[in-house]
Amino acid sequence: MSFTLAIVGRPNVGKSTLFNRLVGKKLALVDDQPGVTRDLREGEARLGDLRFTVIDTAGLEDATDNSLQGRMRRLTERAVDMADICLFMVDARTGITPTDEVFAEILRRKSAQVILAANKAEGNAAEAGVLEAYGLGLGEPLRLSGEHGEGMPDLYSILLPLSEKYEEQAEDLNAVVETDTDLEENEDEDEDTVYEVAMPTAEKPMQVAVIGRPNAGKSTLINKILGEDRLLTGPEAGITRDAISLRVNWNDVPMRIFDTAGMRKKAKVQEKLEKLSVSDGLRAVKFAEVVVVLLDAAIPFEQQDLRIADLAEREGRAVVIAVNKWDIEDEKQDKLKQLKESFERLLPQLRGAPLITVSAKTGRGLDRLNAAILRAYQVWNRRMPTAALNRWLTGMLEQHPPPAPQGKRIKLRYMTQVKSRPPGFVVMCSHPDKMPASYSRYLVNGLRQDFDLPGTPIRLTLRGQGDKNPYKDKKKKNAGALKKHLGNLPRSKK
């Protein structure tokens, strides 16, 4: 990435629409309602041959107190400080408002490089607004249409010389770093690896999604992991709307952590915007590798918590249960005992999954949460040798043979692991449609216990092979060929 571009402006001027066009995906939520975006969302933008980081920001509000709008403004001002270039967007159809003039003055003081863009500039209705934009004193306004893609070549021509300048600065900085850094040899290269699977790398970081009900503390927890107030937080429920992904090296493990919107009961989700937020969170779960289900210690394992945990299991993700706000719990030992009993009783499909108590406010328990995420990731990726699986299957059959429904004995002949992430197994058997679900659970529980697969979803498929002799058709074919051959011989040779 050569530089960072922050898109700033009043609410509902089209910042998220332009962000989605630059990254080539519908990552940010877009709606006619103003103030949809609240957090900073980063993406890898492509414009011609340019590659850069683009930041979508919350709409600049004329508020400086500790209200939600004030906190959103401070977060946007922070993005202005982080970015190399600011794209100040105004609505050409609405025209310049007093709020635009206030923020133009702020950008003149804060940002070294500002590009003024008049969005929604397609058609004659935008001419007056484009002319008004000259009065902001930020140079000639760039006519854009984020929705229709107009003005992208002009934006490219403005960014190209700026990108070359930042690339030169980055090359000079790298030269200084390489001169001052001593390369150390890795003495542990020949040691046996601790884990059974390849660890995440900077190119392929571990994908972790944090999900839960509203106001469980998801954004606060991620801020504590990052070590900075990167996400908008507060006492109000439902602050987060977009599924925001953030990259972090947590205890030297590269991760991409997704903060998701709180998920309420389906019957209570009526507004269009909340439906979009929940669907964005569900999409984050589908792309995640490890899902952290965050509960509130005061009201854990409510019906919605169970649904959320079951969703992660059905999607085949590695699951870690984290109980937040543990710092305000008085009877910790009794409460922990109750939590473990409730977990085993209410979520049997996640038997053995780690249950970690944390405090997003103080940071207590984060090391244990990190270790639990790594452990769940290893188990989720694990593969077992076929020979070991079949020896295990023989022992399970001797200990408890399968039933014989309607007098038909079910024979389990062969077993192998066909996939990981999550572990998936196939058992070749006769009459797979007759196999009771209870016996399948017996095999799954045995796999979980004997091969150390706690908490991860296990997929077991029964595949029919029939009772046919594999040489039966071959014998018939050989017999037919011999008969035909004898029939062609002269009578004297028969």
Short mmCIF file of C-alpha atoms in Angstrom, two decimals:
data_model
loop_
_atom_site.label_atom_id
_atom_site.label_comp_id
_atom_site.label_asym_id
_atom_site.label_seq_id
_atom_site.Cartn_x
_atom_site.Cartn_y
_atom_site.Cartn_z
CA MET A 1 0.00 0.00 0.00
CA SER A 2 1.49 3.34 -1.06
CA PHE A 3 -0.71 5.71 0.96
CA THR A 4 -3.88 6.01 3.05
CA LEU A 5 -6.97 7.90 1.86
CA ALA A 6 -9.72 8.91 4.33
CA ILE A 7 -13.17 9.79 2.98
CA VAL A 8 -14.78 12.43 5.22
CA GLY A 9 -17.85 14.61 5.06
CA ARG A 10 -21.33 15.24 6.43
CA PRO A 11 -23.72 12.30 6.93
CA ASN A 12 -25.43 10.95 3.82
CA VAL A 13 -23.18 12.55 1.20
CA GLY A 14 -22.21 9.14 -0.26
CA LYS A 15 -18.94 8.24 1.51
CA SER A 16 -19.76 4.54 1.95
CA THR A 17 -20.95 4.25 -1.66
CA LEU A 18 -17.61 5.57 -2.92
CA PHE A 19 -15.75 3.32 -0.44
CA ASN A 20 -17.52 0.24 -1.82
CA ARG A 21 -16.67 1.26 -5.38
CA LEU A 22 -12.98 1.74 -4.57
CA VAL A 23 -12.62 -1.62 -2.79
CA GLY A 24 -14.74 -3.41 -5.41
CA LYS A 25 -17.03 -5.02 -2.82
CA LYS A 26 -20.14 -4.10 -0.86
CA LEU A 27 -18.32 -4.03 2.47
CA ALA A 28 -19.92 -0.93 3.98
CA LEU A 29 -23.64 -0.70 4.67
CA VAL A 30 -25.41 1.83 2.45
CA ASP A 31 -28.84 3.30 3.14
CA ASP A 32 -30.77 6.52 2.49
CA GLN A 33 -30.97 7.09 6.24
CA PRO A 34 -28.19 9.48 7.38
CA GLY A 35 -25.65 8.35 9.97
CA VAL A 36 -25.49 4.66 9.02
CA THR A 37 -21.68 4.46 9.33
CA ARG A 38 -20.35 4.85 12.88
CA ASP A 39 -16.99 3.08 12.99
CA LEU A 40 -13.88 3.47 10.86
CA ARG A 41 -13.75 0.82 8.16
CA GLU A 42 -10.53 0.14 6.25
CA GLY A 43 -10.26 -1.56 2.86
CA GLU A 44 -7.72 -2.30 0.14
CA ALA A 45 -8.64 0.01 -2.75
CA ARG A 46 -7.89 -0.44 -6.45
CA LEU A 47 -8.05 2.42 -8.91
CA GLY A 48 -6.40 1.56 -12.20
CA ASP A 49 -2.88 0.45 -11.29
CA LEU A 50 -2.98 2.28 -7.94
CA ARG A 51 -3.21 0.24 -4.72
CA PHE A 52 -3.86 2.06 -1.46
CA THR A 53 -5.73 1.89 1.85
CA VAL A 54 -9.08 3.67 1.99
CA ILE A 55 -10.92 4.54 5.23
CA ASP A 56 -14.67 5.02 5.41
CA THR A 57 -15.60 7.34 8.27
CA ALA A 58 -18.69 8.37 10.18
CA GLY A 59 -20.45 11.52 9.05
CA LEU A 60 -18.95 14.63 10.64
CA GLU A 61 -21.47 15.94 13.18
CA ASP A 62 -21.48 19.41 14.72
CA ALA A 63 -21.16 18.01 18.25
CA THR A 64 -18.21 18.17 20.65
CA ASP A 65 -19.71 16.66 23.85
CA ASN A 66 -19.56 13.04 25.02
CA SER A 67 -22.76 12.08 23.19
CA LEU A 68 -22.81 9.37 20.53
CA GLN A 69 -22.46 12.01 17.79
CA GLY A 70 -19.57 13.63 19.66
CA ARG A 71 -17.73 10.32 20.01
CA MET A 72 -18.31 9.61 16.30
CA ARG A 73 -16.81 13.01 15.43
CA ARG A 74 -13.70 12.37 17.53
CA LEU A 75 -13.23 9.01 15.81
CA THR A 76 -13.48 10.66 12.38
CA GLU A 77 -11.00 13.37 13.40
CA ARG A 78 -8.63 10.58 14.42
CA ALA A 79 -8.96 9.07 10.91
CA VAL A 80 -8.00 12.48 9.49
CA ASP A 81 -4.82 12.41 11.60
CA MET A 82 -4.06 8.81 10.50
CA ALA A 83 -4.53 9.38 6.77
CA ASP A 84 -2.01 10.74 4.28
CA ILE A 85 -4.75 12.25 2.09
CA CYS A 86 -8.29 13.35 2.97
CA LEU A 87 -11.07 13.26 0.39
CA PHE A 88 -13.56 15.85 1.65
CA MET A 89 -16.91 14.99 0.12
CA VAL A 90 -19.87 17.36 -0.24
CA ASP A 91 -23.31 16.79 -1.76
CA ALA A 92 -23.50 18.70 -5.06
CA ARG A 93 -27.30 18.41 -5.18
CA THR A 94 -27.84 19.80 -1.68
CA GLY A 95 -25.19 22.48 -1.99
CA ILE A 96 -22.77 23.79 0.62
CA THR A 97 -24.13 23.97 4.15
CA PRO A 98 -22.75 25.86 7.18
CA THR A 99 -21.58 22.49 8.56
CA ASP A 100 -19.52 21.90 5.40
CA GLU A 101 -17.83 25.29 5.92
CA VAL A 102 -16.97 24.44 9.54
CA PHE A 103 -15.39 21.12 8.60
CA ALA A 104 -13.53 22.62 5.65
CA GLU A 105 -11.84 24.94 8.12
CA ILE A 106 -10.97 21.97 10.39
CA LEU A 107 -9.44 20.04 7.47
CA ARG A 108 -7.34 23.04 6.44
CA ARG A 109 -5.73 23.00 9.90
CA LYS A 110 -5.47 19.21 10.42
CA SER A 111 -4.66 17.64 7.05
CA ALA A 112 -1.69 18.45 4.85
CA GLN A 113 -3.38 17.13 1.70
CA VAL A 114 -7.12 17.63 1.05
CA ILE A 115 -9.03 16.73 -2.11
CA LEU A 116 -12.43 18.40 -2.43
CA ALA A 117 -15.01 16.15 -4.14
CA ALA A 118 -18.56 17.13 -5.12
CA ASN A 119 -20.48 13.85 -5.09
CA LYS A 120 -23.82 13.13 -6.80
CA ALA A 121 -22.63 15.46 -9.56
CA GLU A 122 -24.30 13.62 -12.44
CA GLY A 123 -26.81 15.70 -14.39
CA ASN A 124 -27.58 19.43 -14.54
CA ALA A 125 -29.15 19.56 -11.07
CA ALA A 126 -25.68 19.47 -9.52
CA GLU A 127 -24.20 22.47 -11.38
CA ALA A 128 -25.11 25.04 -8.71
CA GLY A 129 -23.67 22.90 -5.90
CA VAL A 130 -20.38 22.38 -7.76
CA LEU A 131 -20.01 26.15 -8.23
CA GLU A 132 -20.74 26.73 -4.53
CA ALA A 133 -17.97 24.30 -3.58
CA TYR A 134 -15.35 26.72 -4.93
CA GLY A 135 -16.20 28.99 -1.99
CA LEU A 136 -14.75 26.51 0.52
CA GLY A 137 -11.24 27.57 -0.45
CA LEU A 138 -9.97 24.03 -1.03
CA GLY A 139 -9.29 24.38 -4.72
CA GLU A 140 -11.24 23.12 -7.71
CA PRO A 141 -13.87 20.55 -6.71
CA LEU A 142 -13.67 17.11 -8.30
CA ARG A 143 -17.00 16.10 -9.84
CA LEU A 144 -17.86 12.55 -8.74
CA SER A 145 -20.68 10.05 -8.73
CA GLY A 146 -19.87 7.24 -6.32
CA GLU A 147 -23.02 5.39 -7.32
CA HIS A 148 -22.50 5.53 -11.10
CA GLY A 149 -18.68 5.60 -11.16
CA GLU A 150 -18.36 8.99 -12.88
CA GLY A 151 -15.19 10.98 -12.19
CA MET A 152 -12.98 7.97 -11.36
CA PRO A 153 -10.39 8.81 -14.11
CA ASP A 154 -10.11 12.35 -12.71
CA LEU A 155 -9.60 10.98 -9.19
CA TYR A 156 -6.88 8.68 -10.56
CA SER A 157 -5.06 11.59 -12.22
CA ILE A 158 -5.06 13.49 -8.89
CA LEU A 159 -3.91 10.53 -6.78
CA LEU A 160 -1.18 9.29 -9.15
CA PRO A 161 1.44 12.04 -8.47
CA LEU A 162 0.63 11.92 -4.75
CA SER A 163 1.16 8.14 -4.64
CA GLU A 164 4.56 8.49 -6.31
CA LYS A 165 5.60 10.98 -3.61
CA TYR A 166 4.55 8.65 -0.79
CA GLU A 167 6.25 5.67 -2.43
CA GLU A 168 9.54 7.59 -2.51
CA GLN A 169 9.15 8.45 1.18
CA ALA A 170 8.43 4.79 2.01
CA GLU A 171 11.55 3.63 0.08
CA ASP A 172 13.73 6.10 2.00
CA LEU A 173 12.26 4.91 5.31
CA ASN A 174 12.84 1.24 4.43
CA ALA A 175 16.45 1.97 3.54
CA VAL A 176 16.99 3.52 6.98
CA VAL A 177 15.32 0.58 8.75
CA GLU A 178 17.37 -2.03 6.86
CA THR A 179 20.59 -0.22 7.76
CA ASP A 180 19.80 -0.08 11.49
CA THR A 181 18.39 -3.61 11.87
CA ASP A 182 20.52 -6.68 12.61
CA LEU A 183 19.12 -9.91 11.21
CA GLU A 184 18.99 -12.75 13.75
CA GLU A 185 19.15 -16.41 12.81
CA ASN A 186 16.34 -18.64 13.93
CA GLU A 187 17.93 -21.13 16.31
CA ASP A 188 14.69 -23.05 16.85
CA GLU A 189 14.26 -23.96 13.17
CA ASP A 190 14.98 -27.66 13.67
CA GLU A 191 12.82 -28.09 16.78
CA ASP A 192 9.54 -29.94 16.59
CA THR A 193 6.62 -27.62 16.10
CA VAL A 194 4.28 -27.23 19.05
CA TYR A 195 1.14 -27.34 16.90
CA GLU A 196 -0.09 -29.99 14.51
CA VAL A 197 -1.14 -27.48 11.86
CA ALA A 198 0.54 -24.58 10.11
CA MET A 199 0.19 -21.37 12.09
CA PRO A 200 -1.34 -18.24 10.53
CA THR A 201 0.95 -15.88 8.65
CA ALA A 202 0.84 -12.18 7.78
CA GLU A 203 -0.38 -13.13 4.28
CA LYS A 204 -3.05 -15.49 5.68
CA PRO A 205 -4.02 -14.29 9.16
CA MET A 206 -6.41 -16.19 11.39
CA GLN A 207 -10.01 -15.02 10.86
CA VAL A 208 -11.74 -14.43 14.21
CA ALA A 209 -15.33 -13.13 14.57
CA VAL A 210 -16.71 -11.80 17.87
CA ILE A 211 -20.48 -12.20 18.05
CA GLY A 212 -23.16 -11.85 20.71
CA ARG A 213 -26.20 -9.94 21.85
CA PRO A 214 -26.23 -6.10 21.88
CA ASN A 215 -24.26 -4.42 24.67
CA ALA A 216 -22.30 -7.57 25.57
CA GLY A 217 -19.03 -5.63 25.19
CA LYS A 218 -17.76 -6.85 21.80
CA SER A 219 -16.27 -3.52 20.65
CA THR A 220 -14.77 -2.83 24.09
CA LEU A 221 -13.11 -6.27 24.08
CA ILE A 222 -11.56 -5.73 20.63
CA ASN A 223 -10.34 -2.26 21.63
CA LYS A 224 -8.58 -3.82 24.63
CA ILE A 225 -6.97 -6.46 22.38
CA LEU A 226 -5.79 -3.73 19.97
CA GLY A 227 -4.53 -1.56 22.81
CA GLU A 228 -6.32 1.53 21.44
CA ASP A 229 -9.84 2.96 21.15
CA ARG A 230 -10.27 1.99 17.51
CA LEU A 231 -13.97 1.10 17.68
CA LEU A 232 -16.85 3.25 18.87
CA THR A 233 -18.11 2.16 22.31
CA GLY A 234 -20.56 3.43 24.91
CA PRO A 235 -23.42 2.51 27.21
CA GLU A 236 -25.97 2.58 24.38
CA ALA A 237 -26.95 -0.82 22.97
CA GLY A 238 -26.56 -1.39 19.24
CA ILE A 239 -23.80 1.15 18.53
CA THR A 240 -21.98 -1.14 16.07
CA ARG A 241 -23.71 -1.53 12.72
CA ASP A 242 -21.10 -2.71 10.22
CA ALA A 243 -19.01 -5.86 10.60
CA ILE A 244 -15.63 -4.15 10.98
CA SER A 245 -12.45 -6.19 10.36
CA LEU A 246 -9.19 -5.18 12.01
CA ARG A 247 -5.72 -6.71 11.64
CA VAL A 248 -3.64 -7.28 14.76
CA ASN A 249 -0.65 -9.33 15.94
CA TRP A 250 -2.05 -10.72 19.17
CA ASN A 251 0.77 -12.40 21.11
CA ASP A 252 2.75 -12.63 17.83
CA VAL A 253 -0.10 -14.41 16.02
CA PRO A 254 -1.43 -12.52 12.95
CA MET A 255 -5.23 -12.22 13.18
CA ARG A 256 -8.06 -10.43 11.44
CA ILE A 257 -10.73 -9.78 14.07
CA PHE A 258 -14.31 -8.98 13.02
CA ASP A 259 -16.46 -6.82 15.28
CA THR A 260 -20.12 -7.52 14.51
CA ALA A 261 -23.44 -5.86 15.31
CA GLY A 262 -25.38 -7.23 18.27
CA MET A 263 -27.92 -9.86 17.26
CA ARG A 264 -31.37 -9.59 18.83
CA LYS A 265 -34.23 -12.03 18.48
CA LYS A 266 -35.52 -12.24 14.92
CA ALA A 267 -39.00 -11.07 15.93
CA LYS A 268 -37.56 -7.84 17.38
CA VAL A 269 -35.51 -6.99 14.28
CA GLN A 270 -37.96 -4.87 12.31
CA GLU A 271 -36.00 -1.93 10.90
CA LYS A 272 -34.30 -2.32 7.55
CA LEU A 273 -30.99 -0.98 8.87
CA GLU A 274 -30.85 -3.49 11.73
CA LYS A 275 -31.63 -6.31 9.31
CA LEU A 276 -28.69 -5.19 7.16
CA SER A 277 -26.44 -5.07 10.24
CA VAL A 278 -27.41 -8.58 11.36
CA SER A 279 -26.93 -10.03 7.86
CA ASP A 280 -23.50 -8.37 7.72
CA GLY A 281 -22.63 -10.06 11.03
CA LEU A 282 -23.83 -13.44 9.74
CA ARG A 283 -21.61 -13.01 6.68
CA ALA A 284 -18.64 -12.38 8.99
CA VAL A 285 -19.40 -15.66 10.80
CA LYS A 286 -19.39 -17.57 7.51
CA PHE A 287 -15.97 -16.20 6.59
CA ALA A 288 -14.46 -16.67 10.08
CA GLU A 289 -12.36 -19.61 11.22
CA VAL A 290 -12.83 -19.12 14.98
CA VAL A 291 -15.97 -17.56 16.46
CA VAL A 292 -15.89 -16.02 19.93
CA VAL A 293 -19.42 -16.01 21.39
CA LEU A 294 -19.40 -13.20 23.96
CA LEU A 295 -21.88 -13.45 26.85
CA ASP A 296 -22.82 -10.97 29.56
CA ALA A 297 -21.95 -12.40 33.00
CA ALA A 298 -25.10 -10.83 34.48
CA ILE A 299 -27.47 -12.62 32.05
CA PRO A 300 -25.58 -15.52 30.42
CA PHE A 301 -27.02 -18.29 28.27
CA GLU A 302 -30.27 -16.56 27.39
CA GLN A 303 -32.25 -18.00 24.49
CA GLN A 304 -30.59 -15.66 21.99
CA ASP A 305 -27.10 -16.61 23.24
CA LEU A 306 -27.93 -20.27 22.62
CA ARG A 307 -29.15 -19.49 19.11
CA ILE A 308 -25.98 -17.55 18.31
CA ALA A 309 -23.72 -20.35 19.58
CA ASP A 310 -25.75 -22.94 17.67
CA LEU A 311 -25.43 -20.81 14.51
CA ALA A 312 -21.63 -20.85 14.80
CA GLU A 313 -21.66 -24.64 15.26
CA ARG A 314 -23.98 -25.20 12.28
CA GLU A 315 -21.70 -23.05 10.12
CA GLY A 316 -18.86 -25.39 11.09
CA ARG A 317 -16.70 -22.81 12.88
CA ALA A 318 -14.39 -23.41 15.85
CA VAL A 319 -16.20 -21.92 18.87
CA VAL A 320 -14.90 -20.24 22.03
CA ILE A 321 -17.37 -19.10 24.71
CA ALA A 322 -16.25 -15.93 26.54
CA VAL A 323 -18.14 -14.51 29.53
CA ASN A 324 -17.57 -10.74 29.77
CA LYS A 325 -17.93 -8.23 32.65
CA TRP A 326 -16.36 -10.70 35.07
CA ASP A 327 -14.78 -7.82 37.03
CA ILE A 328 -18.15 -6.79 38.50
CA GLU A 329 -19.11 -10.34 39.54
CA ASP A 330 -19.03 -10.87 43.32
CA GLU A 331 -19.44 -14.64 43.82
CA LYS A 332 -16.99 -15.72 41.14
CA GLN A 333 -16.51 -19.37 42.13
CA ASP A 334 -20.23 -20.15 42.51
CA LYS A 335 -21.02 -18.26 39.31
CA LEU A 336 -18.33 -20.13 37.36
CA LYS A 337 -19.69 -23.48 38.56
CA GLN A 338 -23.19 -22.50 37.44
CA LEU A 339 -21.89 -21.36 34.06
CA LYS A 340 -20.13 -24.67 33.39
CA GLU A 341 -23.21 -26.69 34.39
CA SER A 342 -25.46 -24.55 32.16
CA PHE A 343 -23.01 -24.81 29.27
CA GLU A 344 -22.87 -28.63 29.37
CA ARG A 345 -26.64 -28.88 29.69
CA LEU A 346 -27.74 -26.27 27.15
CA LEU A 347 -25.06 -26.67 24.44
CA PRO A 348 -24.24 -30.39 24.22
CA GLN A 349 -23.26 -29.96 20.54
CA LEU A 350 -20.27 -27.87 21.73
CA ARG A 351 -19.15 -30.27 24.44
CA GLY A 352 -15.56 -29.53 25.46
CA ALA A 353 -15.44 -26.04 23.94
CA PRO A 354 -13.45 -23.60 26.09
CA LEU A 355 -15.40 -21.37 28.50
CA ILE A 356 -13.28 -18.31 29.38
CA THR A 357 -14.13 -15.50 31.81
CA VAL A 358 -12.83 -12.08 30.74
CA SER A 359 -13.15 -8.40 31.52
CA ALA A 360 -13.04 -6.22 28.42
CA LYS A 361 -12.79 -3.16 30.68
CA THR A 362 -9.70 -4.23 32.67
CA GLY A 363 -8.17 -6.72 30.21
CA ARG A 364 -8.22 -9.57 32.71
CA GLY A 365 -8.39 -13.02 31.10
CA LEU A 366 -7.25 -11.92 27.62
CA ASP A 367 -4.17 -14.20 27.69
CA ARG A 368 -6.40 -17.19 28.46
CA LEU A 369 -8.77 -16.12 25.68
CA ASN A 370 -5.85 -15.94 23.23
CA ALA A 371 -4.67 -19.43 24.22
CA ALA A 372 -8.22 -20.80 23.86
CA ILE A 373 -8.57 -19.30 20.35
CA LEU A 374 -5.26 -20.85 19.25
CA ARG A 375 -6.23 -24.22 20.73
CA ALA A 376 -9.64 -24.16 19.00
CA TYR A 377 -7.94 -23.26 15.70
CA GLN A 378 -5.55 -26.22 15.98
CA VAL A 379 -8.34 -28.69 16.73
CA TRP A 380 -10.45 -27.31 13.89
CA ASN A 381 -7.59 -27.93 11.43
CA ARG A 382 -6.54 -31.36 12.73
CA ARG A 383 -6.24 -34.49 10.55
CA MET A 384 -6.08 -38.12 11.75
CA PRO A 385 -4.35 -41.04 9.96
CA THR A 386 -6.71 -43.50 8.29
CA ALA A 387 -5.05 -46.51 9.95
CA ALA A 388 -5.55 -45.04 13.41
CA LEU A 389 -9.19 -44.27 12.63
CA ASN A 390 -9.93 -47.83 11.53
CA ARG A 391 -8.22 -49.33 14.58
CA TRP A 392 -10.37 -47.01 16.68
CA LEU A 393 -13.51 -48.02 14.76
CA THR A 394 -12.80 -51.72 15.42
CA GLY A 395 -12.55 -51.02 19.14
CA MET A 396 -15.80 -49.02 19.14
CA LEU A 397 -17.61 -51.86 17.33
CA GLU A 398 -16.34 -54.43 19.83
CA GLN A 399 -17.39 -52.27 22.74
CA HIS A 400 -20.85 -51.47 21.36
CA PRO A 401 -21.94 -53.12 18.06
CA PRO A 402 -24.46 -51.29 15.89
CA PRO A 403 -28.10 -52.36 16.16
CA ALA A 404 -29.93 -54.57 13.65
CA PRO A 405 -33.15 -52.71 12.75
CA GLN A 406 -35.78 -54.97 11.15
CA GLY A 407 -33.33 -57.86 11.49
CA LYS A 408 -30.83 -56.26 9.09
CA ARG A 409 -27.38 -56.19 10.60
CA ILE A 410 -25.44 -53.02 9.85
CA LYS A 411 -21.80 -53.61 8.99
CA LEU A 412 -19.30 -50.75 9.41
CA ARG A 413 -16.42 -51.63 7.09
CA TYR A 414 -14.13 -48.67 6.68
CA MET A 415 -13.55 -45.12 7.96
CA THR A 416 -11.48 -42.17 6.78
CA GLN A 417 -11.20 -38.42 7.32
CA VAL A 418 -12.15 -36.60 4.13
CA LYS A 419 -11.69 -32.99 5.27
CA SER A 420 -10.73 -30.67 8.08
CA ARG A 421 -11.96 -27.17 9.01
CA PRO A 422 -14.08 -28.66 10.64
CA PRO A 423 -13.08 -32.35 10.82
CA GLY A 424 -15.25 -34.44 8.51
CA PHE A 425 -15.35 -38.25 8.43
CA VAL A 426 -16.94 -40.84 6.14
CA VAL A 427 -17.86 -44.36 7.30
CA MET A 428 -18.56 -46.95 4.61
CA CYS A 429 -21.30 -49.27 5.80
CA SER A 430 -24.29 -51.33 4.79
CA HIS A 431 -27.81 -49.88 5.19
CA PRO A 432 -26.73 -46.30 6.11
CA ASP A 433 -30.37 -45.21 6.04
CA LYS A 434 -31.15 -47.67 8.84
CA MET A 435 -28.48 -46.32 11.21
CA PRO A 436 -30.07 -44.71 14.31
CA ALA A 437 -29.02 -41.16 15.14
CA SER A 438 -28.05 -42.33 18.63
CA TYR A 439 -25.31 -44.58 17.22
CA SER A 440 -23.95 -41.75 15.08
CA ARG A 441 -23.78 -39.61 18.24
CA TYR A 442 -21.96 -42.48 19.97
CA LEU A 443 -19.31 -42.43 17.25
CA VAL A 444 -19.02 -38.61 17.26
CA ASN A 445 -18.64 -38.49 21.04
CA GLY A 446 -16.01 -41.24 20.84
CA LEU A 447 -14.08 -39.29 18.19
CA ARG A 448 -14.25 -36.15 20.30
CA GLN A 449 -12.94 -37.94 23.39
CA ASP A 450 -10.37 -40.37 21.97
CA PHE A 451 -8.81 -38.06 19.36
CA ASP A 452 -8.90 -34.93 21.55
CA LEU A 453 -11.35 -32.86 19.50
CA PRO A 454 -13.01 -30.72 22.20
CA GLY A 455 -15.61 -28.21 21.16
CA THR A 456 -15.10 -28.30 17.40
CA PRO A 457 -18.00 -29.31 15.12
CA ILE A 458 -17.58 -32.87 13.81
CA ARG A 459 -19.24 -33.98 10.57
CA LEU A 460 -19.87 -37.73 10.27
CA THR A 461 -21.32 -39.12 7.02
CA LEU A 462 -22.50 -42.70 6.52
CA ARG A 463 -22.09 -43.94 2.98
CA GLY A 464 -23.57 -47.17 1.66
CA GLN A 465 -21.46 -49.81 -0.01
CA GLY A 466 -24.06 -52.57 -0.25
CA ASP A 467 -23.64 -56.29 0.44
CA LYS A 468 -22.52 -57.12 -3.08
CA ASN A 469 -19.43 -59.20 -3.63
CA PRO A 470 -16.99 -56.93 -5.50
CA TYR A 471 -15.86 -59.97 -7.59
CA LYS A 472 -19.40 -61.09 -8.42
CA ASP A 473 -19.75 -59.14 -11.66
CA LYS A 474 -16.18 -59.99 -12.60
CA LYS A 475 -16.92 -63.74 -12.27
CA LYS A 476 -20.03 -63.43 -14.44
CA LYS A 477 -18.09 -61.51 -17.04
CA ASN A 478 -15.28 -64.10 -17.11
CA ALA A 479 -17.78 -66.97 -17.30
CA GLY A 480 -19.59 -65.33 -20.20
CA ALA A 481 -16.36 -64.71 -22.07
CA LEU A 482 -15.28 -68.34 -21.57
CA LYS A 483 -18.66 -69.65 -22.79
CA LYS A 484 -18.46 -67.43 -25.86
CA HIS A 485 -14.92 -68.58 -26.54
CA LEU A 486 -15.88 -72.27 -26.23
CA GLY A 487 -18.84 -71.73 -28.53
CA ASN A 488 -16.52 -70.46 -31.25
CA LEU A 489 -14.23 -73.51 -31.06
CA PRO A 490 -14.66 -76.41 -33.51
CA ARG A 491 -16.62 -79.40 -32.13
CA SER A 492 -13.49 -81.60 -32.27
CA LYS A 493 -11.56 -79.26 -29.88
CA LYS A 494 -14.35 -78.99 -27.34
#
